[in-house]
């Protein structure tokens, strides 16, 4: 046998062991969380989300996506307003003038690119629910495993259309799910806004536990007053889901990050800054 080959062959198990040790020294779990700008808009009439309160008043909305670096790969929570809206000078106007006119100051693609993350690097993703301001860019990631509640996946869309492309890889959930089996990223079933709405509990190593609400609640005053938007699928389920999140917050001492709340987002570090 060639001596060099023999030497390398003998060394190989040791090299593999060193590799394994290195992989194990990086702690398993969530490493970082980036808050991405996935839309900004103006609601025509805020009472649509808080019946009887502030009727006729408009309010600024924001829309976030959250990119999470887990030791097993990149995970994306929500995909926001479609990137195509970035090219629309007047934004995307809603059919109902009381709803939100959305703008896209930055594309999702550009924000991933800034971090050196390619769409094909996203190993898995989940969406809070199937409203257009949350699923606008799902097909930018055609190979990423999509975690969605069965009740949402099977909820018929307009003209009975499916909510997602049937060929998109999917894991249909029926309740809570610890995504990587280490407790660092847990999907929480929070129906009410839609039939299969879900939220996400992220346990960050230094920041601590954070709950990403999706649209289980739209802004702080609705959280404090248990306000339920008029168009929610089920008021009863919405209130039960808010109580569930409240109980988890207490138990975990978790922060509540409300997706559409502009006042709160103004206090958050936006990507490329991150939380760890
Ligand atoms: Zn929304």
PDB file of C-alpha atoms and ligand atoms in Angstrom:
ATOM      1  CA  UNK A   1       0.000   0.000   0.000  1.00  0.00           C
ATOM      2  CA  UNK A   2       1.154   3.522  -0.766  1.00  0.00           C
ATOM      3  CA  UNK A   3       2.458   4.892   2.540  1.00  0.00           C
ATOM      4  CA  UNK A   4       0.746   8.277   2.273  1.00  0.00           C
ATOM      5  CA  UNK A   5      -2.635   6.702   1.573  1.00  0.00           C
ATOM      6  CA  UNK A   6      -2.118   4.305   4.466  1.00  0.00           C
ATOM      7  CA  UNK A   7      -1.266   7.186   6.791  1.00  0.00           C
ATOM      8  CA  UNK A   8      -4.333   9.209   5.778  1.00  0.00           C
ATOM      9  CA  UNK A   9      -6.551   6.140   6.111  1.00  0.00           C
ATOM     10  CA  UNK A  10      -5.235   5.551   9.625  1.00  0.00           C
ATOM     11  CA  UNK A  11      -5.843   9.163  10.530  1.00  0.00           C
ATOM     12  CA  UNK A  12      -9.368   9.299   9.160  1.00  0.00           C
ATOM     13  CA  UNK A  13     -11.233   7.983  12.218  1.00  0.00           C
ATOM     14  CA  UNK A  14      -9.386  10.516  14.387  1.00  0.00           C
ATOM     15  CA  UNK A  15     -10.305  13.328  12.000  1.00  0.00           C
ATOM     16  CA  UNK A  16     -13.936  12.267  12.051  1.00  0.00           C
ATOM     17  CA  UNK A  17     -13.914  12.196  15.846  1.00  0.00           C
ATOM     18  CA  UNK A  18     -12.422  15.703  15.939  1.00  0.00           C
ATOM     19  CA  UNK A  19     -15.126  16.885  13.544  1.00  0.00           C
ATOM     20  CA  UNK A  20     -17.832  15.407  15.708  1.00  0.00           C
ATOM     21  CA  UNK A  21     -16.375  16.948  18.855  1.00  0.00           C
ATOM     22  CA  UNK A  22     -16.331  20.327  17.117  1.00  0.00           C
ATOM     23  CA  UNK A  23     -19.964  19.991  16.028  1.00  0.00           C
ATOM     24  CA  UNK A  24     -20.900  19.024  19.584  1.00  0.00           C
ATOM     25  CA  UNK A  25     -19.042  21.910  21.202  1.00  0.00           C
ATOM     26  CA  UNK A  26     -21.382  24.366  19.431  1.00  0.00           C
ATOM     27  CA  UNK A  27     -24.386  24.262  21.774  1.00  0.00           C
ATOM     28  CA  UNK A  28     -27.493  22.735  20.210  1.00  0.00           C
ATOM     29  CA  UNK A  29     -30.480  25.021  19.928  1.00  0.00           C
ATOM     30  CA  UNK A  30     -31.282  28.479  18.660  1.00  0.00           C
ATOM     31  CA  UNK A  31     -28.224  30.699  18.178  1.00  0.00           C
ATOM     32  CA  UNK A  32     -29.586  33.925  16.708  1.00  0.00           C
ATOM     33  CA  UNK A  33     -32.809  35.638  15.679  1.00  0.00           C
ATOM     34  CA  UNK A  34     -33.036  38.421  13.083  1.00  0.00           C
ATOM     35  CA  UNK A  35     -36.123  40.652  12.802  1.00  0.00           C
ATOM     36  CA  UNK A  36     -36.694  41.372   9.100  1.00  0.00           C
ATOM     37  CA  UNK A  37     -38.798  44.202   7.663  1.00  0.00           C
ATOM     38  CA  UNK A  38     -41.516  42.353   5.750  1.00  0.00           C
ATOM     39  CA  UNK A  39     -43.841  45.297   5.175  1.00  0.00           C
ATOM     40  CA  UNK A  40     -45.079  48.687   6.329  1.00  0.00           C
ATOM     41  CA  UNK A  41     -48.570  50.007   5.850  1.00  0.00           C
ATOM     42  CA  UNK A  42     -51.443  52.200   6.910  1.00  0.00           C
ATOM     43  CA  UNK A  43     -54.788  50.847   8.096  1.00  0.00           C
ATOM     44  CA  UNK A  44     -57.769  52.870   6.870  1.00  0.00           C
ATOM     45  CA  UNK A  45     -59.857  52.297  10.013  1.00  0.00           C
ATOM     46  CA  UNK A  46     -58.312  50.749  13.089  1.00  0.00           C
ATOM     47  CA  UNK A  47     -61.701  49.773  14.566  1.00  0.00           C
ATOM     48  CA  UNK A  48     -61.672  46.860  12.113  1.00  0.00           C
ATOM     49  CA  UNK A  49     -59.234  45.232  14.566  1.00  0.00           C
ATOM     50  CA  UNK A  50     -60.686  46.719  17.776  1.00  0.00           C
ATOM     51  CA  UNK A  51     -64.475  46.921  17.446  1.00  0.00           C
ATOM     52  CA  UNK A  52     -65.969  50.041  18.963  1.00  0.00           C
ATOM     53  CA  UNK A  53     -62.571  51.625  19.652  1.00  0.00           C
ATOM     54  CA  UNK A  54     -61.026  54.449  17.597  1.00  0.00           C
ATOM     55  CA  UNK A  55     -63.639  54.235  14.861  1.00  0.00           C
ATOM     56  CA  UNK A  56     -62.612  55.915  11.622  1.00  0.00           C
ATOM     57  CA  UNK A  57     -59.031  56.429  12.789  1.00  0.00           C
ATOM     58  CA  UNK A  58     -56.171  55.273  10.640  1.00  0.00           C
ATOM     59  CA  UNK A  59     -53.059  53.679  12.130  1.00  0.00           C
ATOM     60  CA  UNK A  60     -49.613  52.623  10.948  1.00  0.00           C
ATOM     61  CA  UNK A  61     -48.970  48.905  10.700  1.00  0.00           C
ATOM     62  CA  UNK A  62     -45.759  46.948  10.296  1.00  0.00           C
ATOM     63  CA  UNK A  63     -45.178  43.368   9.227  1.00  0.00           C
ATOM     64  CA  UNK A  64     -42.201  41.301  10.350  1.00  0.00           C
ATOM     65  CA  UNK A  65     -40.509  38.098   9.324  1.00  0.00           C
ATOM     66  CA  UNK A  66     -38.100  36.380  11.703  1.00  0.00           C
ATOM     67  CA  UNK A  67     -35.020  34.515  10.546  1.00  0.00           C
ATOM     68  CA  UNK A  68     -33.681  32.071  13.095  1.00  0.00           C
ATOM     69  CA  UNK A  69     -30.280  30.399  13.084  1.00  0.00           C
ATOM     70  CA  UNK A  70     -30.587  27.020  14.761  1.00  0.00           C
ATOM     71  CA  UNK A  71     -27.636  24.644  15.201  1.00  0.00           C
ATOM     72  CA  UNK A  72     -29.387  22.316  12.726  1.00  0.00           C
ATOM     73  CA  UNK A  73     -30.017  24.998  10.073  1.00  0.00           C
ATOM     74  CA  UNK A  74     -31.859  28.194   9.143  1.00  0.00           C
ATOM     75  CA  UNK A  75     -35.545  28.540  10.001  1.00  0.00           C
ATOM     76  CA  UNK A  76     -37.885  31.274   8.730  1.00  0.00           C
ATOM     77  CA  UNK A  77     -41.041  32.396  10.537  1.00  0.00           C
ATOM     78  CA  UNK A  78     -43.549  34.110   8.185  1.00  0.00           C
ATOM     79  CA  UNK A  79     -42.675  35.506   4.765  1.00  0.00           C
ATOM     80  CA  UNK A  80     -44.533  38.844   4.752  1.00  0.00           C
ATOM     81  CA  UNK A  81     -45.863  40.942   1.910  1.00  0.00           C
ATOM     82  CA  UNK A  82     -44.822  39.693  -1.564  1.00  0.00           C
ATOM     83  CA  UNK A  83     -41.447  41.103  -2.633  1.00  0.00           C
ATOM     84  CA  UNK A  84     -43.129  42.300  -5.875  1.00  0.00           C
ATOM     85  CA  UNK A  85     -44.874  45.020  -3.831  1.00  0.00           C
ATOM     86  CA  UNK A  86     -41.472  46.737  -3.419  1.00  0.00           C
ATOM     87  CA  UNK A  87     -41.754  47.817  -7.072  1.00  0.00           C
ATOM     88  CA  UNK A  88     -45.227  49.356  -6.646  1.00  0.00           C
ATOM     89  CA  UNK A  89     -44.853  53.118  -6.058  1.00  0.00           C
ATOM     90  CA  UNK A  90     -48.293  53.430  -4.426  1.00  0.00           C
ATOM     91  CA  UNK A  91     -48.114  50.122  -2.591  1.00  0.00           C
ATOM     92  CA  UNK A  92     -50.743  47.411  -2.541  1.00  0.00           C
ATOM     93  CA  UNK A  93     -54.210  48.836  -1.881  1.00  0.00           C
ATOM     94  CA  UNK A  94     -56.827  46.593  -0.200  1.00  0.00           C
ATOM     95  CA  UNK A  95     -60.308  45.882  -1.571  1.00  0.00           C
ATOM     96  CA  UNK A  96     -61.763  47.228   1.699  1.00  0.00           C
ATOM     97  CA  UNK A  97     -60.515  50.800   2.285  1.00  0.00           C
ATOM     98  CA  UNK A  98     -60.647  50.148   6.060  1.00  0.00           C
ATOM     99  CA  UNK A  99     -57.931  47.500   5.686  1.00  0.00           C
ATOM    100  CA  UNK A 100     -54.184  48.062   5.224  1.00  0.00           C
ATOM    101  CA  UNK A 101     -52.406  49.579   2.226  1.00  0.00           C
ATOM    102  CA  UNK A 102     -49.058  47.803   2.239  1.00  0.00           C
ATOM    103  CA  UNK A 103     -45.613  48.926   1.145  1.00  0.00           C
ATOM    104  CA  UNK A 104     -42.378  46.955   0.924  1.00  0.00           C
ATOM    105  CA  UNK A 105     -39.471  49.293   1.732  1.00  0.00           C
ATOM    106  CA  UNK A 106     -37.037  46.356   1.490  1.00  0.00           C
ATOM    107  CA  UNK A 107     -37.446  42.974  -0.154  1.00  0.00           C
ATOM    108  CA  UNK A 108     -37.040  39.780   1.838  1.00  0.00           C
ATOM    109  CA  UNK A 109     -34.563  38.583  -0.811  1.00  0.00           C
ATOM    110  CA  UNK A 110     -32.349  41.655  -0.292  1.00  0.00           C
ATOM    111  CA  UNK A 111     -32.382  41.253   3.492  1.00  0.00           C
ATOM    112  CA  UNK A 112     -31.359  37.574   3.248  1.00  0.00           C
ATOM    113  CA  UNK A 113     -28.662  38.511   0.729  1.00  0.00           C
ATOM    114  CA  UNK A 114     -27.312  41.141   3.127  1.00  0.00           C
ATOM    115  CA  UNK A 115     -26.827  38.351   5.695  1.00  0.00           C
ATOM    116  CA  UNK A 116     -25.214  36.030   3.148  1.00  0.00           C
ATOM    117  CA  UNK A 117     -28.144  33.599   3.403  1.00  0.00           C
ATOM    118  CA  UNK A 118     -29.375  32.035   0.167  1.00  0.00           C
ATOM    119  CA  UNK A 119     -33.044  31.010  -0.119  1.00  0.00           C
ATOM    120  CA  UNK A 120     -31.834  27.419  -0.581  1.00  0.00           C
ATOM    121  CA  UNK A 121     -30.101  27.662   2.829  1.00  0.00           C
ATOM    122  CA  UNK A 122     -33.495  27.861   4.569  1.00  0.00           C
ATOM    123  CA  UNK A 123     -34.007  24.346   5.879  1.00  0.00           C
ATOM    124  CA  UNK A 124     -37.464  24.791   7.326  1.00  0.00           C
ATOM    125  CA  UNK A 125     -40.122  27.450   7.640  1.00  0.00           C
ATOM    126  CA  UNK A 126     -43.470  28.038   9.260  1.00  0.00           C
ATOM    127  CA  UNK A 127     -46.176  30.565   8.654  1.00  0.00           C
ATOM    128  CA  UNK A 128     -48.466  31.892  11.373  1.00  0.00           C
ATOM    129  CA  UNK A 129     -51.441  31.670   9.001  1.00  0.00           C
ATOM    130  CA  UNK A 130     -52.394  31.971   5.349  1.00  0.00           C
ATOM    131  CA  UNK A 131     -53.388  35.641   5.043  1.00  0.00           C
ATOM    132  CA  UNK A 132     -51.543  37.343   2.174  1.00  0.00           C
ATOM    133  CA  UNK A 133     -49.350  39.542   4.414  1.00  0.00           C
ATOM    134  CA  UNK A 134     -47.788  36.356   5.870  1.00  0.00           C
ATOM    135  CA  UNK A 135     -47.429  33.987   2.923  1.00  0.00           C
ATOM    136  CA  UNK A 136     -46.313  36.452   0.246  1.00  0.00           C
ATOM    137  CA  UNK A 137     -42.952  34.784  -0.388  1.00  0.00           C
ATOM    138  CA  UNK A 138     -43.443  31.126   0.529  1.00  0.00           C
ATOM    139  CA  UNK A 139     -42.466  29.976  -2.965  1.00  0.00           C
ATOM    140  CA  UNK A 140     -39.106  31.754  -2.728  1.00  0.00           C
ATOM    141  CA  UNK A 141     -38.244  28.621  -0.710  1.00  0.00           C
ATOM    142  CA  UNK A 142     -39.678  25.732  -2.748  1.00  0.00           C
ATOM    143  CA  UNK A 143     -37.599  23.055  -0.993  1.00  0.00           C
ATOM    144  CA  UNK A 144     -37.935  24.282   2.612  1.00  0.00           C
ATOM    145  CA  UNK A 145     -40.083  22.073   4.837  1.00  0.00           C
ATOM    146  CA  UNK A 146     -43.219  24.055   5.673  1.00  0.00           C
ATOM    147  CA  UNK A 147     -44.769  23.582   9.117  1.00  0.00           C
ATOM    148  CA  UNK A 148     -48.441  24.478   9.117  1.00  0.00           C
ATOM    149  CA  UNK A 149     -51.504  23.367  11.064  1.00  0.00           C
ATOM    150  CA  UNK A 150     -53.611  20.799   9.237  1.00  0.00           C
ATOM    151  CA  UNK A 151     -56.700  22.968   9.895  1.00  0.00           C
ATOM    152  CA  UNK A 152     -55.030  25.854   8.049  1.00  0.00           C
ATOM    153  CA  UNK A 153     -53.584  23.735   5.247  1.00  0.00           C
ATOM    154  CA  UNK A 154     -56.956  22.195   4.499  1.00  0.00           C
ATOM    155  CA  UNK A 155     -58.941  25.444   4.887  1.00  0.00           C
ATOM    156  CA  UNK A 156     -60.322  26.045   1.393  1.00  0.00           C
ATOM    157  CA  UNK A 157     -59.127  29.254  -0.253  1.00  0.00           C
ATOM    158  CA  UNK A 158     -61.042  31.457  -2.692  1.00  0.00           C
ATOM    159  CA  UNK A 159     -62.903  29.282  -5.231  1.00  0.00           C
ATOM    160  CA  UNK A 160     -61.824  26.231  -3.196  1.00  0.00           C
ATOM    161  CA  UNK A 161     -58.207  26.781  -4.250  1.00  0.00           C
ATOM    162  CA  UNK A 162     -55.510  25.106  -2.109  1.00  0.00           C
ATOM    163  CA  UNK A 163     -53.620  27.438   0.240  1.00  0.00           C
ATOM    164  CA  UNK A 164     -50.209  26.171  -0.926  1.00  0.00           C
ATOM    165  CA  UNK A 165     -48.723  24.519  -3.985  1.00  0.00           C
ATOM    166  CA  UNK A 166     -49.362  20.781  -3.495  1.00  0.00           C
ATOM    167  CA  UNK A 167     -45.713  20.027  -4.417  1.00  0.00           C
ATOM    168  CA  UNK A 168     -44.313  22.188  -1.596  1.00  0.00           C
ATOM    169  CA  UNK A 169     -42.916  19.887   1.152  1.00  0.00           C
ATOM    170  CA  UNK A 170     -45.169  20.194   4.171  1.00  0.00           C
ATOM    171  CA  UNK A 171     -45.573  18.891   7.710  1.00  0.00           C
ATOM    172  CA  UNK A 172     -49.193  19.252   8.763  1.00  0.00           C
ATOM    173  CA  UNK A 173     -49.528  19.759  12.512  1.00  0.00           C
ATOM    174  CA  UNK A 174     -52.350  19.122  14.914  1.00  0.00           C
ATOM    175  CA  UNK A 175     -51.336  21.171  17.922  1.00  0.00           C
ATOM    176  CA  UNK A 176     -47.997  22.295  19.377  1.00  0.00           C
ATOM    177  CA  UNK A 177     -44.702  21.027  17.936  1.00  0.00           C
ATOM    178  CA  UNK A 178     -41.103  21.166  19.189  1.00  0.00           C
ATOM    179  CA  UNK A 179     -39.470  21.570  15.762  1.00  0.00           C
ATOM    180  CA  UNK A 180     -35.926  20.324  16.429  1.00  0.00           C
ATOM    181  CA  UNK A 181     -36.709  18.224  19.507  1.00  0.00           C
ATOM    182  CA  UNK A 182     -34.549  20.346  21.832  1.00  0.00           C
ATOM    183  CA  UNK A 183     -37.184  22.748  23.140  1.00  0.00           C
ATOM    184  CA  UNK A 184     -35.587  25.816  21.541  1.00  0.00           C
ATOM    185  CA  UNK A 185     -38.235  26.373  18.867  1.00  0.00           C
ATOM    186  CA  UNK A 186     -41.828  25.401  19.607  1.00  0.00           C
ATOM    187  CA  UNK A 187     -44.836  26.069  17.431  1.00  0.00           C
ATOM    188  CA  UNK A 188     -47.908  26.903  19.538  1.00  0.00           C
ATOM    189  CA  UNK A 189     -51.335  26.198  18.141  1.00  0.00           C
ATOM    190  CA  UNK A 190     -53.316  29.457  18.573  1.00  0.00           C
ATOM    191  CA  UNK A 191     -56.461  29.206  16.428  1.00  0.00           C
ATOM    192  CA  UNK A 192     -59.035  31.959  16.198  1.00  0.00           C
ATOM    193  CA  UNK A 193     -57.757  34.583  13.789  1.00  0.00           C
ATOM    194  CA  UNK A 194     -57.901  31.753  11.234  1.00  0.00           C
ATOM    195  CA  UNK A 195     -58.822  28.052  11.754  1.00  0.00           C
ATOM    196  CA  UNK A 196     -55.205  26.889  12.039  1.00  0.00           C
ATOM    197  CA  UNK A 197     -53.387  29.993  13.259  1.00  0.00           C
ATOM    198  CA  UNK A 198     -50.129  29.341  15.134  1.00  0.00           C
ATOM    199  CA  UNK A 199     -47.533  31.286  17.130  1.00  0.00           C
ATOM    200  CA  UNK A 200     -43.881  30.505  17.897  1.00  0.00           C
ATOM    201  CA  UNK A 201     -41.987  30.216  21.187  1.00  0.00           C
ATOM    202  CA  UNK A 202     -38.253  30.843  20.695  1.00  0.00           C
ATOM    203  CA  UNK A 203     -35.845  30.198  23.555  1.00  0.00           C
ATOM    204  CA  UNK A 204     -32.818  32.409  22.893  1.00  0.00           C
ATOM    205  CA  UNK A 205     -29.607  31.719  24.852  1.00  0.00           C
ATOM    206  CA  UNK A 206     -29.153  35.292  26.195  1.00  0.00           C
ATOM    207  CA  UNK A 207     -32.369  37.169  25.372  1.00  0.00           C
ATOM    208  CA  UNK A 208     -34.445  34.399  26.922  1.00  0.00           C
ATOM    209  CA  UNK A 209     -37.837  33.148  25.764  1.00  0.00           C
ATOM    210  CA  UNK A 210     -39.767  35.196  23.209  1.00  0.00           C
ATOM    211  CA  UNK A 211     -43.227  34.481  21.817  1.00  0.00           C
ATOM    212  CA  UNK A 212     -43.769  35.572  18.206  1.00  0.00           C
ATOM    213  CA  UNK A 213     -47.518  36.151  18.107  1.00  0.00           C
ATOM    214  CA  UNK A 214     -48.324  36.045  14.419  1.00  0.00           C
ATOM    215  CA  UNK A 215     -51.804  37.599  14.365  1.00  0.00           C
ATOM    216  CA  UNK A 216     -53.022  35.955  17.591  1.00  0.00           C
ATOM    217  CA  UNK A 217     -53.058  39.627  18.634  1.00  0.00           C
ATOM    218  CA  UNK A 218     -52.479  42.678  16.409  1.00  0.00           C
ATOM    219  CA  UNK A 219     -51.290  45.364  18.814  1.00  0.00           C
ATOM    220  CA  UNK A 220     -50.643  46.002  22.487  1.00  0.00           C
ATOM    221  CA  UNK A 221     -53.972  47.650  23.377  1.00  0.00           C
ATOM    222  CA  UNK A 222     -55.835  44.671  21.918  1.00  0.00           C
ATOM    223  CA  UNK A 223     -53.682  42.371  24.019  1.00  0.00           C
ATOM    224  CA  UNK A 224     -54.415  44.339  27.195  1.00  0.00           C
ATOM    225  CA  UNK A 225     -58.141  44.671  26.446  1.00  0.00           C
ATOM    226  CA  UNK A 226     -58.588  41.267  24.800  1.00  0.00           C
ATOM    227  CA  UNK A 227     -59.905  42.991  21.670  1.00  0.00           C
ATOM    228  CA  UNK A 228     -60.896  40.621  18.880  1.00  0.00           C
ATOM    229  CA  UNK A 229     -60.882  41.848  15.256  1.00  0.00           C
ATOM    230  CA  UNK A 230     -64.297  41.742  13.546  1.00  0.00           C
ATOM    231  CA  UNK A 231     -63.091  39.475  10.743  1.00  0.00           C
ATOM    232  CA  UNK A 232     -61.550  36.772  12.942  1.00  0.00           C
ATOM    233  CA  UNK A 233     -62.633  33.216  12.221  1.00  0.00           C
ATOM    234  CA  UNK A 234     -63.664  32.535  15.837  1.00  0.00           C
ATOM    235  CA  UNK A 235     -63.919  35.020  18.700  1.00  0.00           C
ATOM    236  CA  UNK A 236     -64.093  32.225  21.275  1.00  0.00           C
ATOM    237  CA  UNK A 237     -60.954  30.506  19.959  1.00  0.00           C
ATOM    238  CA  UNK A 238     -59.146  33.861  19.696  1.00  0.00           C
ATOM    239  CA  UNK A 239     -59.798  34.588  23.388  1.00  0.00           C
ATOM    240  CA  UNK A 240     -58.739  31.062  24.398  1.00  0.00           C
ATOM    241  CA  UNK A 241     -55.528  31.403  22.367  1.00  0.00           C
ATOM    242  CA  UNK A 242     -54.724  34.771  23.993  1.00  0.00           C
ATOM    243  CA  UNK A 243     -55.177  33.125  27.397  1.00  0.00           C
ATOM    244  CA  UNK A 244     -52.911  30.256  26.336  1.00  0.00           C
ATOM    245  CA  UNK A 245     -50.185  32.725  25.317  1.00  0.00           C
ATOM    246  CA  UNK A 246     -50.646  34.650  28.551  1.00  0.00           C
ATOM    247  CA  UNK A 247     -50.224  31.459  30.600  1.00  0.00           C
ATOM    248  CA  UNK A 248     -47.067  30.498  28.673  1.00  0.00           C
ATOM    249  CA  UNK A 249     -45.683  34.028  29.144  1.00  0.00           C
ATOM    250  CA  UNK A 250     -46.150  33.724  32.885  1.00  0.00           C
ATOM    251  CA  UNK A 251     -44.694  30.234  33.093  1.00  0.00           C
ATOM    252  CA  UNK A 252     -41.706  30.963  30.838  1.00  0.00           C
ATOM    253  CA  UNK A 253     -41.219  34.633  31.801  1.00  0.00           C
ATOM    254  CA  UNK A 254     -41.383  35.195  28.044  1.00  0.00           C
ATOM    255  CA  UNK A 255     -41.551  38.436  26.088  1.00  0.00           C
ATOM    256  CA  UNK A 256     -44.453  38.892  23.676  1.00  0.00           C
ATOM    257  CA  UNK A 257     -43.453  40.247  20.276  1.00  0.00           C
ATOM    258  CA  UNK A 258     -46.585  41.401  18.459  1.00  0.00           C
ATOM    259  CA  UNK A 259     -46.039  41.128  14.723  1.00  0.00           C
ATOM    260  CA  UNK A 260     -48.070  44.096  13.453  1.00  0.00           C
ATOM    261  CA  UNK A 261     -47.420  46.501  16.364  1.00  0.00           C
ATOM    262  CA  UNK A 262     -45.406  49.423  14.994  1.00  0.00           C
ATOM    263  CA  UNK A 263     -44.769  51.049  18.381  1.00  0.00           C
ATOM    264  CA  UNK A 264     -43.198  47.815  19.586  1.00  0.00           C
ATOM    265  CA  UNK A 265     -41.182  47.216  16.427  1.00  0.00           C
ATOM    266  CA  UNK A 266     -39.739  50.713  16.761  1.00  0.00           C
ATOM    267  CA  UNK A 267     -38.099  49.454  19.967  1.00  0.00           C
ATOM    268  CA  UNK A 268     -36.617  46.299  18.371  1.00  0.00           C
ATOM    269  CA  UNK A 269     -33.220  45.811  16.747  1.00  0.00           C
ATOM    270  CA  UNK A 270     -33.782  45.169  13.063  1.00  0.00           C
ATOM    271  CA  UNK A 271     -31.590  42.962  10.842  1.00  0.00           C
ATOM    272  CA  UNK A 272     -28.631  42.914  10.279  1.00  0.00           C
ATOM    273  CA  UNK A 273     -28.525  43.417  14.046  1.00  0.00           C
ATOM    274  CA  UNK A 274     -29.753  40.306  15.864  1.00  0.00           C
ATOM    275  CA  UNK A 275     -30.827  38.803  19.165  1.00  0.00           C
ATOM    276  CA  UNK A 276     -28.929  35.881  20.643  1.00  0.00           C
TER     277      UNK A 276
HETATM  278 ZN1  LIG B   1     -51.389  39.882   9.375  1.00  0.00          ZN
END
